[in-house]
mmCIF file with all atom_site columns, C-alpha atoms in Angstrom:
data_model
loop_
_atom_site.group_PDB
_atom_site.id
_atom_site.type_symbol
_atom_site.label_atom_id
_atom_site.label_alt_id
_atom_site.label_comp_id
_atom_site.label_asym_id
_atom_site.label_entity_id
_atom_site.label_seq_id
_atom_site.pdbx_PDB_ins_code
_atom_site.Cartn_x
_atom_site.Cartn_y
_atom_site.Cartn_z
_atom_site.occupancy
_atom_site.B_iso_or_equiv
_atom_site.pdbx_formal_charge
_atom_site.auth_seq_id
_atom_site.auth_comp_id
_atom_site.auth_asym_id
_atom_site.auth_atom_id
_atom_site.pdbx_PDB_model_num
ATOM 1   C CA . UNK H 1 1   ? 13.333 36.195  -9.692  1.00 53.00 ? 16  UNK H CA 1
ATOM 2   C CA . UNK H 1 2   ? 15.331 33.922  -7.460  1.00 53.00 ? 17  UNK H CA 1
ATOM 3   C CA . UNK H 1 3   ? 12.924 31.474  -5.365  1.00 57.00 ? 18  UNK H CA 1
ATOM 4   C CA . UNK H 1 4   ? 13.958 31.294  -1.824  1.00 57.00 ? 19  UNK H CA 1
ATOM 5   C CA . UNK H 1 5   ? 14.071 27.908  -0.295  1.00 61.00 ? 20  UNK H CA 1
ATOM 6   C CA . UNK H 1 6   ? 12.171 27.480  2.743   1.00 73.00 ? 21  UNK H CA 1
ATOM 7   C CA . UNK H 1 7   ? 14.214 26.660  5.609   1.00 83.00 ? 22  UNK H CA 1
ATOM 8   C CA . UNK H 1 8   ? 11.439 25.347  7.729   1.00 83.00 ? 23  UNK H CA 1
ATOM 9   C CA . UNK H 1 9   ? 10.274 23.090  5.399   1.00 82.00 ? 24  UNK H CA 1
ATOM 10  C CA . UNK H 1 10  ? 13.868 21.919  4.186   1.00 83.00 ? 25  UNK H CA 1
ATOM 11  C CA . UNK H 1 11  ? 14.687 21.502  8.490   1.00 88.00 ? 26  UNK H CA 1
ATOM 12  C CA . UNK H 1 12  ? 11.500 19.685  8.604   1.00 85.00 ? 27  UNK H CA 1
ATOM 13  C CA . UNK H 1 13  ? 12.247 17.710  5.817   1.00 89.00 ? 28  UNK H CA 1
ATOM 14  C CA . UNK H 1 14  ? 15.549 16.376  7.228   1.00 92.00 ? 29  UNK H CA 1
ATOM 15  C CA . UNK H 1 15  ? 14.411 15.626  10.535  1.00 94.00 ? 30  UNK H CA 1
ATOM 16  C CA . UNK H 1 16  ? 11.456 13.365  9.103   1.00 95.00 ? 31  UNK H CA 1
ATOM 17  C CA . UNK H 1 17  ? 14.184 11.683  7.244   1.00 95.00 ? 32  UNK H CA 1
ATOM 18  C CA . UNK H 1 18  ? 16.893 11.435  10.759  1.00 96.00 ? 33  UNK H CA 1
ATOM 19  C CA . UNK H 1 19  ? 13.795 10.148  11.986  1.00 97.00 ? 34  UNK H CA 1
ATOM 20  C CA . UNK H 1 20  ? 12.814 7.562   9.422   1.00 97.00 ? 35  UNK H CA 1
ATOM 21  C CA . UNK H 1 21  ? 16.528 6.599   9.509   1.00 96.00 ? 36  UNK H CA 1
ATOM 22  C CA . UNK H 1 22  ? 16.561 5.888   13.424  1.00 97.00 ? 37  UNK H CA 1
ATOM 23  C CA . UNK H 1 23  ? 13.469 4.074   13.155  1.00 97.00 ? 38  UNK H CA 1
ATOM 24  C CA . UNK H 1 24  ? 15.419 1.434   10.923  1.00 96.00 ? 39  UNK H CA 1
ATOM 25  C CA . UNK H 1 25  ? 18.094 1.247   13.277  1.00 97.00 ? 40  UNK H CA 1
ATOM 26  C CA . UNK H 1 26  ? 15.823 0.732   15.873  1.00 97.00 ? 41  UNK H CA 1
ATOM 27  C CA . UNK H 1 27  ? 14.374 -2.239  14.068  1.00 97.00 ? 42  UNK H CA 1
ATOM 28  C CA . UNK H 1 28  ? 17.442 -3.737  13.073  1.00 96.00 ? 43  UNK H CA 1
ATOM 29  C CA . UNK H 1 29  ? 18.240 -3.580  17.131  1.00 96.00 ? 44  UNK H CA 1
ATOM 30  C CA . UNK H 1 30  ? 15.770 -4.710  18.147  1.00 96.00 ? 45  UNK H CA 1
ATOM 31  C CA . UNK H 1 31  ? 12.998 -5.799  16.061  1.00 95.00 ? 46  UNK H CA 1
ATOM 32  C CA . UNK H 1 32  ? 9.318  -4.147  14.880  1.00 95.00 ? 47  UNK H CA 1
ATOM 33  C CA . UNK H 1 33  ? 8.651  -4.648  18.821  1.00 94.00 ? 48  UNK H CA 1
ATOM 34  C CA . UNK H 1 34  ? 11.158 -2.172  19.755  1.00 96.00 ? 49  UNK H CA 1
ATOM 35  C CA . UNK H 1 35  ? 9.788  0.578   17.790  1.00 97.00 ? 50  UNK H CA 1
ATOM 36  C CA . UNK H 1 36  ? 8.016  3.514   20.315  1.00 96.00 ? 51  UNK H CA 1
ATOM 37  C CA . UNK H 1 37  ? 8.365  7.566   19.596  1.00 96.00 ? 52  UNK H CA 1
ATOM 38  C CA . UNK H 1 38  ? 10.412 7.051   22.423  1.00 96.00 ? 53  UNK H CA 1
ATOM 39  C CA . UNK H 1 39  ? 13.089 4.495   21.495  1.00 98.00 ? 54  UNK H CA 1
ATOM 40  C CA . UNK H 1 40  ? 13.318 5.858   17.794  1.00 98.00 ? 55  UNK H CA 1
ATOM 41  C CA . UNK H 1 41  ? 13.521 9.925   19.933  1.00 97.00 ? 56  UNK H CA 1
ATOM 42  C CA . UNK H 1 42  ? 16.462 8.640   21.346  1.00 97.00 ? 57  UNK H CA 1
ATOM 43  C CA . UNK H 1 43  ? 17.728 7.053   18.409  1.00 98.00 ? 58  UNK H CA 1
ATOM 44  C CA . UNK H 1 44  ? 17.728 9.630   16.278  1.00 97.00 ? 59  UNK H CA 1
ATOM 45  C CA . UNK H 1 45  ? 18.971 11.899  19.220  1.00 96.00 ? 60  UNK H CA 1
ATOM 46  C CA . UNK H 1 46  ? 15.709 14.246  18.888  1.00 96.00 ? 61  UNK H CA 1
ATOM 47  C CA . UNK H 1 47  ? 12.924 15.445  21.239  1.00 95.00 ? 62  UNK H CA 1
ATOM 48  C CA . UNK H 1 48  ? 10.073 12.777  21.890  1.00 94.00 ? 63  UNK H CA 1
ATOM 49  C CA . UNK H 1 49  ? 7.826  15.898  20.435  1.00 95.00 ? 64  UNK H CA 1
ATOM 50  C CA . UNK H 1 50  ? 9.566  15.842  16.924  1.00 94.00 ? 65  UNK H CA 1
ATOM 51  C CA . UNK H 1 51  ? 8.730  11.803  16.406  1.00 95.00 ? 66  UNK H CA 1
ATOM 52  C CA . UNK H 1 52  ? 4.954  12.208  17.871  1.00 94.00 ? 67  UNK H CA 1
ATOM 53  C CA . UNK H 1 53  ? 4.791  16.144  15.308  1.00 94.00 ? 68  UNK H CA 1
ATOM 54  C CA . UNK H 1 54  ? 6.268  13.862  12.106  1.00 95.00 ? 69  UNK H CA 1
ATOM 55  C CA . UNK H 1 55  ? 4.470  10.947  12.696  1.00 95.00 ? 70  UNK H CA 1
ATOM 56  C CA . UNK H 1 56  ? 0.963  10.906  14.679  1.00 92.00 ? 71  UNK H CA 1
ATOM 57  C CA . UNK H 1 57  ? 0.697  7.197   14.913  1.00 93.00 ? 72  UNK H CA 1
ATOM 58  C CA . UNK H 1 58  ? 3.456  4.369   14.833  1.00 93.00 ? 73  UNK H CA 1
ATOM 59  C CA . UNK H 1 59  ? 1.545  2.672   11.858  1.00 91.00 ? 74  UNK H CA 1
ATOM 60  C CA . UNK H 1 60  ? 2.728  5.628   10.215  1.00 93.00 ? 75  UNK H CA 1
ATOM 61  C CA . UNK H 1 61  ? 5.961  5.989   11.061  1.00 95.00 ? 76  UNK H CA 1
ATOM 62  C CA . UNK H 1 62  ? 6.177  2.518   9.847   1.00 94.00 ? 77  UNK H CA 1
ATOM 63  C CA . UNK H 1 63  ? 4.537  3.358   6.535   1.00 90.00 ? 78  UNK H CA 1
ATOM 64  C CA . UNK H 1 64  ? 6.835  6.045   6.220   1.00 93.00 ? 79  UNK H CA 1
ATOM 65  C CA . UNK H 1 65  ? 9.762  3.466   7.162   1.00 94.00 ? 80  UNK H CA 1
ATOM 66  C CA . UNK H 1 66  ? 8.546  0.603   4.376   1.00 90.00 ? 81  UNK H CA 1
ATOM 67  C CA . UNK H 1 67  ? 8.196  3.505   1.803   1.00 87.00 ? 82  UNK H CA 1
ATOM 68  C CA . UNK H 1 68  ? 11.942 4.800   2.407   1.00 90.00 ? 83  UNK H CA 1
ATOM 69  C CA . UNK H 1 69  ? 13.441 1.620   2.393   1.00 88.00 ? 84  UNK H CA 1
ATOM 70  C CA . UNK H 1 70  ? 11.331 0.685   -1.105  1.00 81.00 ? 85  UNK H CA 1
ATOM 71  C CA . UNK H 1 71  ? 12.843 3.899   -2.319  1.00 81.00 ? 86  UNK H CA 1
ATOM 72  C CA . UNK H 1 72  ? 16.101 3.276   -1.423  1.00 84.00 ? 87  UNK H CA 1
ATOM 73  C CA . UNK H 1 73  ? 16.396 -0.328  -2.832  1.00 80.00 ? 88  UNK H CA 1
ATOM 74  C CA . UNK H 1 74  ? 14.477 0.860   -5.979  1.00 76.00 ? 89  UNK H CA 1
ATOM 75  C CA . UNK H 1 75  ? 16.974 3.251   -6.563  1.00 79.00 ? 90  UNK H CA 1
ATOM 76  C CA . UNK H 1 76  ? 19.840 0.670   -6.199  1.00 81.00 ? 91  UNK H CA 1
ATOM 77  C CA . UNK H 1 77  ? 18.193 -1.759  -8.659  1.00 77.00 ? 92  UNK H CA 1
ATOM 78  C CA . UNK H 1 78  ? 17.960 0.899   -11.169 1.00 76.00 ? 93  UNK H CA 1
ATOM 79  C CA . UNK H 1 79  ? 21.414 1.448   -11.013 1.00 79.00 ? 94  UNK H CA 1
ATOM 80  C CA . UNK H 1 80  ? 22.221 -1.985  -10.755 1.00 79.00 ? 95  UNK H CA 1
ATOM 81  C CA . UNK H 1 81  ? 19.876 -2.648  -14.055 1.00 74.00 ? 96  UNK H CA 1
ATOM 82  C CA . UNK H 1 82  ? 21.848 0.446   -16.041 1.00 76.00 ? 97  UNK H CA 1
ATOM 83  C CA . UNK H 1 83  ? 25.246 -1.107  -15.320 1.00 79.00 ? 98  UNK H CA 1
ATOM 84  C CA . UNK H 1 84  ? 23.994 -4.328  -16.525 1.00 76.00 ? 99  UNK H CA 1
ATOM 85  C CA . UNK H 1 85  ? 22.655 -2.973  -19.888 1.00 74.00 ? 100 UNK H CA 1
ATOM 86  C CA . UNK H 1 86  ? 25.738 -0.898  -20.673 1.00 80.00 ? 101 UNK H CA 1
ATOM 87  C CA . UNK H 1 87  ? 27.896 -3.973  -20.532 1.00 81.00 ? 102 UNK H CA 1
ATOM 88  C CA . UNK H 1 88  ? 25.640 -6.051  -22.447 1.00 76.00 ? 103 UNK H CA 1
ATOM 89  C CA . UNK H 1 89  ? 24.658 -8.244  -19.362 1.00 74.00 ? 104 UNK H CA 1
ATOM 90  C CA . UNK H 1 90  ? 21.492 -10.179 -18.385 1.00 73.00 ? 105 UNK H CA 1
ATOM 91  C CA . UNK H 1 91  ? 22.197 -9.037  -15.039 1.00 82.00 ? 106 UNK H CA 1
ATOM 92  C CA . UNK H 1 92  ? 23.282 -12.235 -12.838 1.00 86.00 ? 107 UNK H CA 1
ATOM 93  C CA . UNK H 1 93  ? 26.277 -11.141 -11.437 1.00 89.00 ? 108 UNK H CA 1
ATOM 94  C CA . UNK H 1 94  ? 25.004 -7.722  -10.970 1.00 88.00 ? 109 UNK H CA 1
ATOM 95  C CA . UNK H 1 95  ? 21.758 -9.379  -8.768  1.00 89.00 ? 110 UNK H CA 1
ATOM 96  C CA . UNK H 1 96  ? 23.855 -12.178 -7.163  1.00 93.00 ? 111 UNK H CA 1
ATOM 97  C CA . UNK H 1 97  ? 25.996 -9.109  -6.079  1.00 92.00 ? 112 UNK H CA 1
ATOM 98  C CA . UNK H 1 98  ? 23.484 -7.067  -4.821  1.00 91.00 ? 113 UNK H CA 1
ATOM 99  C CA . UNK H 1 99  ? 22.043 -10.068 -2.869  1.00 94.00 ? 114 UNK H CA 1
ATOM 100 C CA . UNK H 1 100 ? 25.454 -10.758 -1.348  1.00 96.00 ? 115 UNK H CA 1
ATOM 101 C CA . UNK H 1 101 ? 25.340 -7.211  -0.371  1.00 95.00 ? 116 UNK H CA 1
ATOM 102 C CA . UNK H 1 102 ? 22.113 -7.765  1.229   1.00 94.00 ? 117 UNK H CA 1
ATOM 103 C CA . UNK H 1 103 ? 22.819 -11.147 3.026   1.00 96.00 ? 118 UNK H CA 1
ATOM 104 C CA . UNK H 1 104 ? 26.574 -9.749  4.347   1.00 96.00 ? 119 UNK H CA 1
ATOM 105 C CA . UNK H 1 105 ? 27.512 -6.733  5.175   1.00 96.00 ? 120 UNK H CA 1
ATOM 106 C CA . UNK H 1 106 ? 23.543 -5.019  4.749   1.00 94.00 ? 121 UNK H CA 1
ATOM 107 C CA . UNK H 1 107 ? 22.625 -8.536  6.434   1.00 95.00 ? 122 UNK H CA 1
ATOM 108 C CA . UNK H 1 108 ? 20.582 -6.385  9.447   1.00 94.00 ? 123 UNK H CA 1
ATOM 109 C CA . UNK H 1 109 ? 18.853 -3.585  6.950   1.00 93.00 ? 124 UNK H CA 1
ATOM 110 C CA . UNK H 1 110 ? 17.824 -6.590  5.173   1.00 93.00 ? 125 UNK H CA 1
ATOM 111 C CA . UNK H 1 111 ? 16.537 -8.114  8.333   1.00 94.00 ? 126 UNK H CA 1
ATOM 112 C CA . UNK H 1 112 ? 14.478 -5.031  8.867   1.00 94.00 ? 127 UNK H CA 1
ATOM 113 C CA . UNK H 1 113 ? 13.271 -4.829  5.244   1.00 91.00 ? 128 UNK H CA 1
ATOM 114 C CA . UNK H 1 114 ? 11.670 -8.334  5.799   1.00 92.00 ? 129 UNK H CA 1
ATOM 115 C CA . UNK H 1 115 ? 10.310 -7.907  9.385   1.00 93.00 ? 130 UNK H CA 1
ATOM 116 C CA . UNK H 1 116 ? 8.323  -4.503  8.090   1.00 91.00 ? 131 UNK H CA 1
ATOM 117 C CA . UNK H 1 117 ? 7.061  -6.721  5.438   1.00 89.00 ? 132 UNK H CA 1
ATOM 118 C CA . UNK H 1 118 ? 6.138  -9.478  7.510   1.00 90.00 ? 133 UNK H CA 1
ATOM 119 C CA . UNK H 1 119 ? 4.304  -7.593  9.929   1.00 90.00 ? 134 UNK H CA 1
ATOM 120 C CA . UNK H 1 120 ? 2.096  -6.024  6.921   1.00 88.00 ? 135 UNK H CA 1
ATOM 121 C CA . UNK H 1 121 ? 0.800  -9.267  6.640   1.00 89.00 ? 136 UNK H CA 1
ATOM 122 C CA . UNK H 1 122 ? -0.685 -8.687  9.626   1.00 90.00 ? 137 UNK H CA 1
ATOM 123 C CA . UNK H 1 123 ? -1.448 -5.181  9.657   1.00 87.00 ? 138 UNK H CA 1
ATOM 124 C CA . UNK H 1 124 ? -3.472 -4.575  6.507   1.00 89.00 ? 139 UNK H CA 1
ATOM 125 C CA . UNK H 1 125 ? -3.111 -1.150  6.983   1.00 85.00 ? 140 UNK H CA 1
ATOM 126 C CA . UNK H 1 126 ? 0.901  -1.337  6.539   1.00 85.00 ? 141 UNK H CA 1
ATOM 127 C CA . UNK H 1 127 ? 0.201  -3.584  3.262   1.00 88.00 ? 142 UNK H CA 1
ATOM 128 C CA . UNK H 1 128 ? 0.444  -0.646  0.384   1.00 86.00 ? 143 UNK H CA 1
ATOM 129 C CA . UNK H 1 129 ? 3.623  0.639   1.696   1.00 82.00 ? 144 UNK H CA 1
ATOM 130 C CA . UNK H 1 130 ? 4.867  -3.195  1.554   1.00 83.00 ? 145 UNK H CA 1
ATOM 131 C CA . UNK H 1 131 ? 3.559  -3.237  -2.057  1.00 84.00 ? 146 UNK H CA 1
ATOM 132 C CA . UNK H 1 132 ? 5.208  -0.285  -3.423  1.00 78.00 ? 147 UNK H CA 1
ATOM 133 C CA . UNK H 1 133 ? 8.629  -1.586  -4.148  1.00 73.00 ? 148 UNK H CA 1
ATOM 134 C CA . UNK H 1 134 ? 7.533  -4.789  -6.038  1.00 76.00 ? 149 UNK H CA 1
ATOM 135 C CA . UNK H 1 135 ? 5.114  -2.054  -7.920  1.00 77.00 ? 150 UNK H CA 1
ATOM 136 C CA . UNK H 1 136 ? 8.323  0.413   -8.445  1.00 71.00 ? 151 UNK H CA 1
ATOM 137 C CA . UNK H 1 137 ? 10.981 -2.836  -9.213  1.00 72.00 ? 152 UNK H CA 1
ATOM 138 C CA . UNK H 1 138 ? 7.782  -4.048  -12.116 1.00 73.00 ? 153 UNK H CA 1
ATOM 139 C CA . UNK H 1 139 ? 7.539  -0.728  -14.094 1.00 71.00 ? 154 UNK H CA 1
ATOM 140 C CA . UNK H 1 140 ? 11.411 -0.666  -14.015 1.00 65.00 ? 155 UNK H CA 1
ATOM 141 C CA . UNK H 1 141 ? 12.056 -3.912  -15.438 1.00 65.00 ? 156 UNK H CA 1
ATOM 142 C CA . UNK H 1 142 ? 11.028 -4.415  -19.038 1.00 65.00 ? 157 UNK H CA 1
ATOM 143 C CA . UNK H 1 143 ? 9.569  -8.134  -19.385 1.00 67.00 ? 158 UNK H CA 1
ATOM 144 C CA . UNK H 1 144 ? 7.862  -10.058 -21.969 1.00 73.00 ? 159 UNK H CA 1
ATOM 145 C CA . UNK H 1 145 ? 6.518  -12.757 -19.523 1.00 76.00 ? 160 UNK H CA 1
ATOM 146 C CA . UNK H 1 146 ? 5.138  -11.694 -16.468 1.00 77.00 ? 161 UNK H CA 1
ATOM 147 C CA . UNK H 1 147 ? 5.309  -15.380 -15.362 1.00 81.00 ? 162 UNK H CA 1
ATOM 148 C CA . UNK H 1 148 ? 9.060  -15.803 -15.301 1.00 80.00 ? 163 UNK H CA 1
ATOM 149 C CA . UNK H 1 149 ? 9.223  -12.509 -14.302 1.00 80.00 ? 164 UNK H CA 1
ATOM 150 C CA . UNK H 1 150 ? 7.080  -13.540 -10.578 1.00 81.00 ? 165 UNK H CA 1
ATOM 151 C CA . UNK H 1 151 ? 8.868  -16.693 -10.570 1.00 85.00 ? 166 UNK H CA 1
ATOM 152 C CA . UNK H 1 152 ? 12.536 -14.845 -10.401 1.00 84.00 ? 167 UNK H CA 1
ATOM 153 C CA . UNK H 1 153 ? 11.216 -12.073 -8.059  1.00 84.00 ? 168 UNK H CA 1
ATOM 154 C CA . UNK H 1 154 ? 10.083 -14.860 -5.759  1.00 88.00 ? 169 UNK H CA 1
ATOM 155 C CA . UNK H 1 155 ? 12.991 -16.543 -5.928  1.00 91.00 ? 170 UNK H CA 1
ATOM 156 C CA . UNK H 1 156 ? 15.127 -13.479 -4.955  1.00 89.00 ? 171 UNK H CA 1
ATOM 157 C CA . UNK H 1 157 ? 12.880 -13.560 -2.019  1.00 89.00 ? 172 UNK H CA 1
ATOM 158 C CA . UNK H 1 158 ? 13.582 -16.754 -1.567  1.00 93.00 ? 173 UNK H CA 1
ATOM 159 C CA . UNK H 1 159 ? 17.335 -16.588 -1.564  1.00 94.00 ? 174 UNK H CA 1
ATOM 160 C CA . UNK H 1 160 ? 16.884 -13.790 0.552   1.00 93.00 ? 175 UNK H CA 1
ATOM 161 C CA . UNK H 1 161 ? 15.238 -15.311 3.592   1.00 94.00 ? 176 UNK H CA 1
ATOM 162 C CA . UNK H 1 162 ? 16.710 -18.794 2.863   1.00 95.00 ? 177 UNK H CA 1
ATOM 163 C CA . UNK H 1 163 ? 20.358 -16.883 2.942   1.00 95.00 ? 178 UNK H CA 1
ATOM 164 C CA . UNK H 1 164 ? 19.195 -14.633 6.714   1.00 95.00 ? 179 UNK H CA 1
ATOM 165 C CA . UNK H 1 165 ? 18.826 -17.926 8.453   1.00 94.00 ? 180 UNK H CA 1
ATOM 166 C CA . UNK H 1 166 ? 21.851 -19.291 7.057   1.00 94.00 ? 181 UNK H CA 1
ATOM 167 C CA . UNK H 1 167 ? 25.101 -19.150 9.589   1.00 94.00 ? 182 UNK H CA 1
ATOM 168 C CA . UNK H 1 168 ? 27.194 -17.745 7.210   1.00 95.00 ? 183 UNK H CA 1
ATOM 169 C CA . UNK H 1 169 ? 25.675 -15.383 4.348   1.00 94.00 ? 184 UNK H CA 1
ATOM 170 C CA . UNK H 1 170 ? 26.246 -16.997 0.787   1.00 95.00 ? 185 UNK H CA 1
ATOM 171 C CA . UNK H 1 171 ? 28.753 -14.835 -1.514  1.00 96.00 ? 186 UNK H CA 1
ATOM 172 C CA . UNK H 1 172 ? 27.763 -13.793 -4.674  1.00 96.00 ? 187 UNK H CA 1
ATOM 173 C CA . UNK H 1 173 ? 29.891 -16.815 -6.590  1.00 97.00 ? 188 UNK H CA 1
ATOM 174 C CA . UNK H 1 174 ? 27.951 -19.031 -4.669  1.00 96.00 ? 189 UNK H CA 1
ATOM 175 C CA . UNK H 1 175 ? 24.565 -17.402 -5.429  1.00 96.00 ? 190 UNK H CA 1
ATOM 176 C CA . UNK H 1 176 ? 25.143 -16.319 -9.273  1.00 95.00 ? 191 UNK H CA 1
ATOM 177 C CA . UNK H 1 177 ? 24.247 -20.158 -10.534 1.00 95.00 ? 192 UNK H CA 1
ATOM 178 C CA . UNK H 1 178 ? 21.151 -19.506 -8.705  1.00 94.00 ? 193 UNK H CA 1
ATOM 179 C CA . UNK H 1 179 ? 20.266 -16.209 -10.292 1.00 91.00 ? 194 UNK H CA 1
ATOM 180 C CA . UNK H 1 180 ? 21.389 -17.237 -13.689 1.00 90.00 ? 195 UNK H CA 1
ATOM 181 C CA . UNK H 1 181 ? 18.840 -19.933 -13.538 1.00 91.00 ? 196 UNK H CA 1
ATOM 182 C CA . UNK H 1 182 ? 15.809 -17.743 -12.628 1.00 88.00 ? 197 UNK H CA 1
ATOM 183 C CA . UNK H 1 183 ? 16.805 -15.215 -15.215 1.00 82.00 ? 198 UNK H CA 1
ATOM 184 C CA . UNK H 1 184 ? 17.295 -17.914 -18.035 1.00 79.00 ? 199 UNK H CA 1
ATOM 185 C CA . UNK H 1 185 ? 14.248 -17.639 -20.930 1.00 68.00 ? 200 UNK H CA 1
ATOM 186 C CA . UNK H 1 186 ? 11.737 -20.566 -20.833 1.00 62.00 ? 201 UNK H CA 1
#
């Protein structure tokens, strides 16, 4: 027997995610400050009463925002990691890539990224959210030496906020010596 999808649920489903999506957009605008039901509504071109039915409270429509976007990278770094491994790579010009990426033409998502991070500093309530992708990126890279391994992860962070305040974003050439050094064996 065939099992019917349900078409409420799937609807449902995609407007959370138009509305997740908006809410990014609304922060790469404009900052965490900008984000009401209202401004991510019109954003995502949907009734005020779908934001407030999906999401009861801004904290978790922000939640909801941190955990996409740790998702989403997670899933890019897993790909990123296979296409290292099949070419026999330690992955520095795969990661200086990726940051490029991130510091270019993704330079506002990025922006984002850190400002919902940032503000779960301050909102402990935000902080598991802002914990999941280091959790997802640790069980998805194999590592003998869990030091080296919190040293390189800061120093992506690093490069990452040192390269948003920069005037012009660094290209991956310039970062890969960078990378190479955090990812050599000590």
């Amino acid at each position: 027997m065939k099992r019917q999808t349900d078409g409420r649920k799937a609807r449902g489903e995609k407007r959370r995610a138009e509305i997740i999506d908006a809410t990014l957009r609304v922060i790469e605008r404009d900052g965490v400050a900008g984000v009401t039901h209202r401004t991510v509504a019109a954003e995502a071109g949907v009734p005020l009463t779908s934001t407030t039915y999906h999401f009861d409270s801004l904290d978790d429509l922000l939640i909801a925002t941190l955990i996409s976007c740790a998702r989403d990278m997670a899933t890019e770094v897993y790909w990123m990691i296979d296409r290292a491994r099949s070419r026999g790579s330690r992955g520095a010009e795969e990661v200086a890539s990726l940051l490029a990426e991130a510091l270019g033409p993704q330079r506002g998502r990025t922006m984002a990224e850190y400002e919902l991070y940032l503000l779960a500093a301050r909102r402990p309530e935000l902080r598991p959210a802002a914990r999941r992708w280091l959790d997802v990126l640790t069980s998805m890279v194999r590592h003998d030496d869990e030091v080296a391994f919190r040293v390189f992860l800061a120093g992506i962070d690093g490069l990452l906020v040192q390269g948003l305040i920069d005037d012009e974003p660094p290209s991956a050439e310039e970062l890969r010596p960078v990378v190479d050094y955090l990812l050599k064996p000590r």
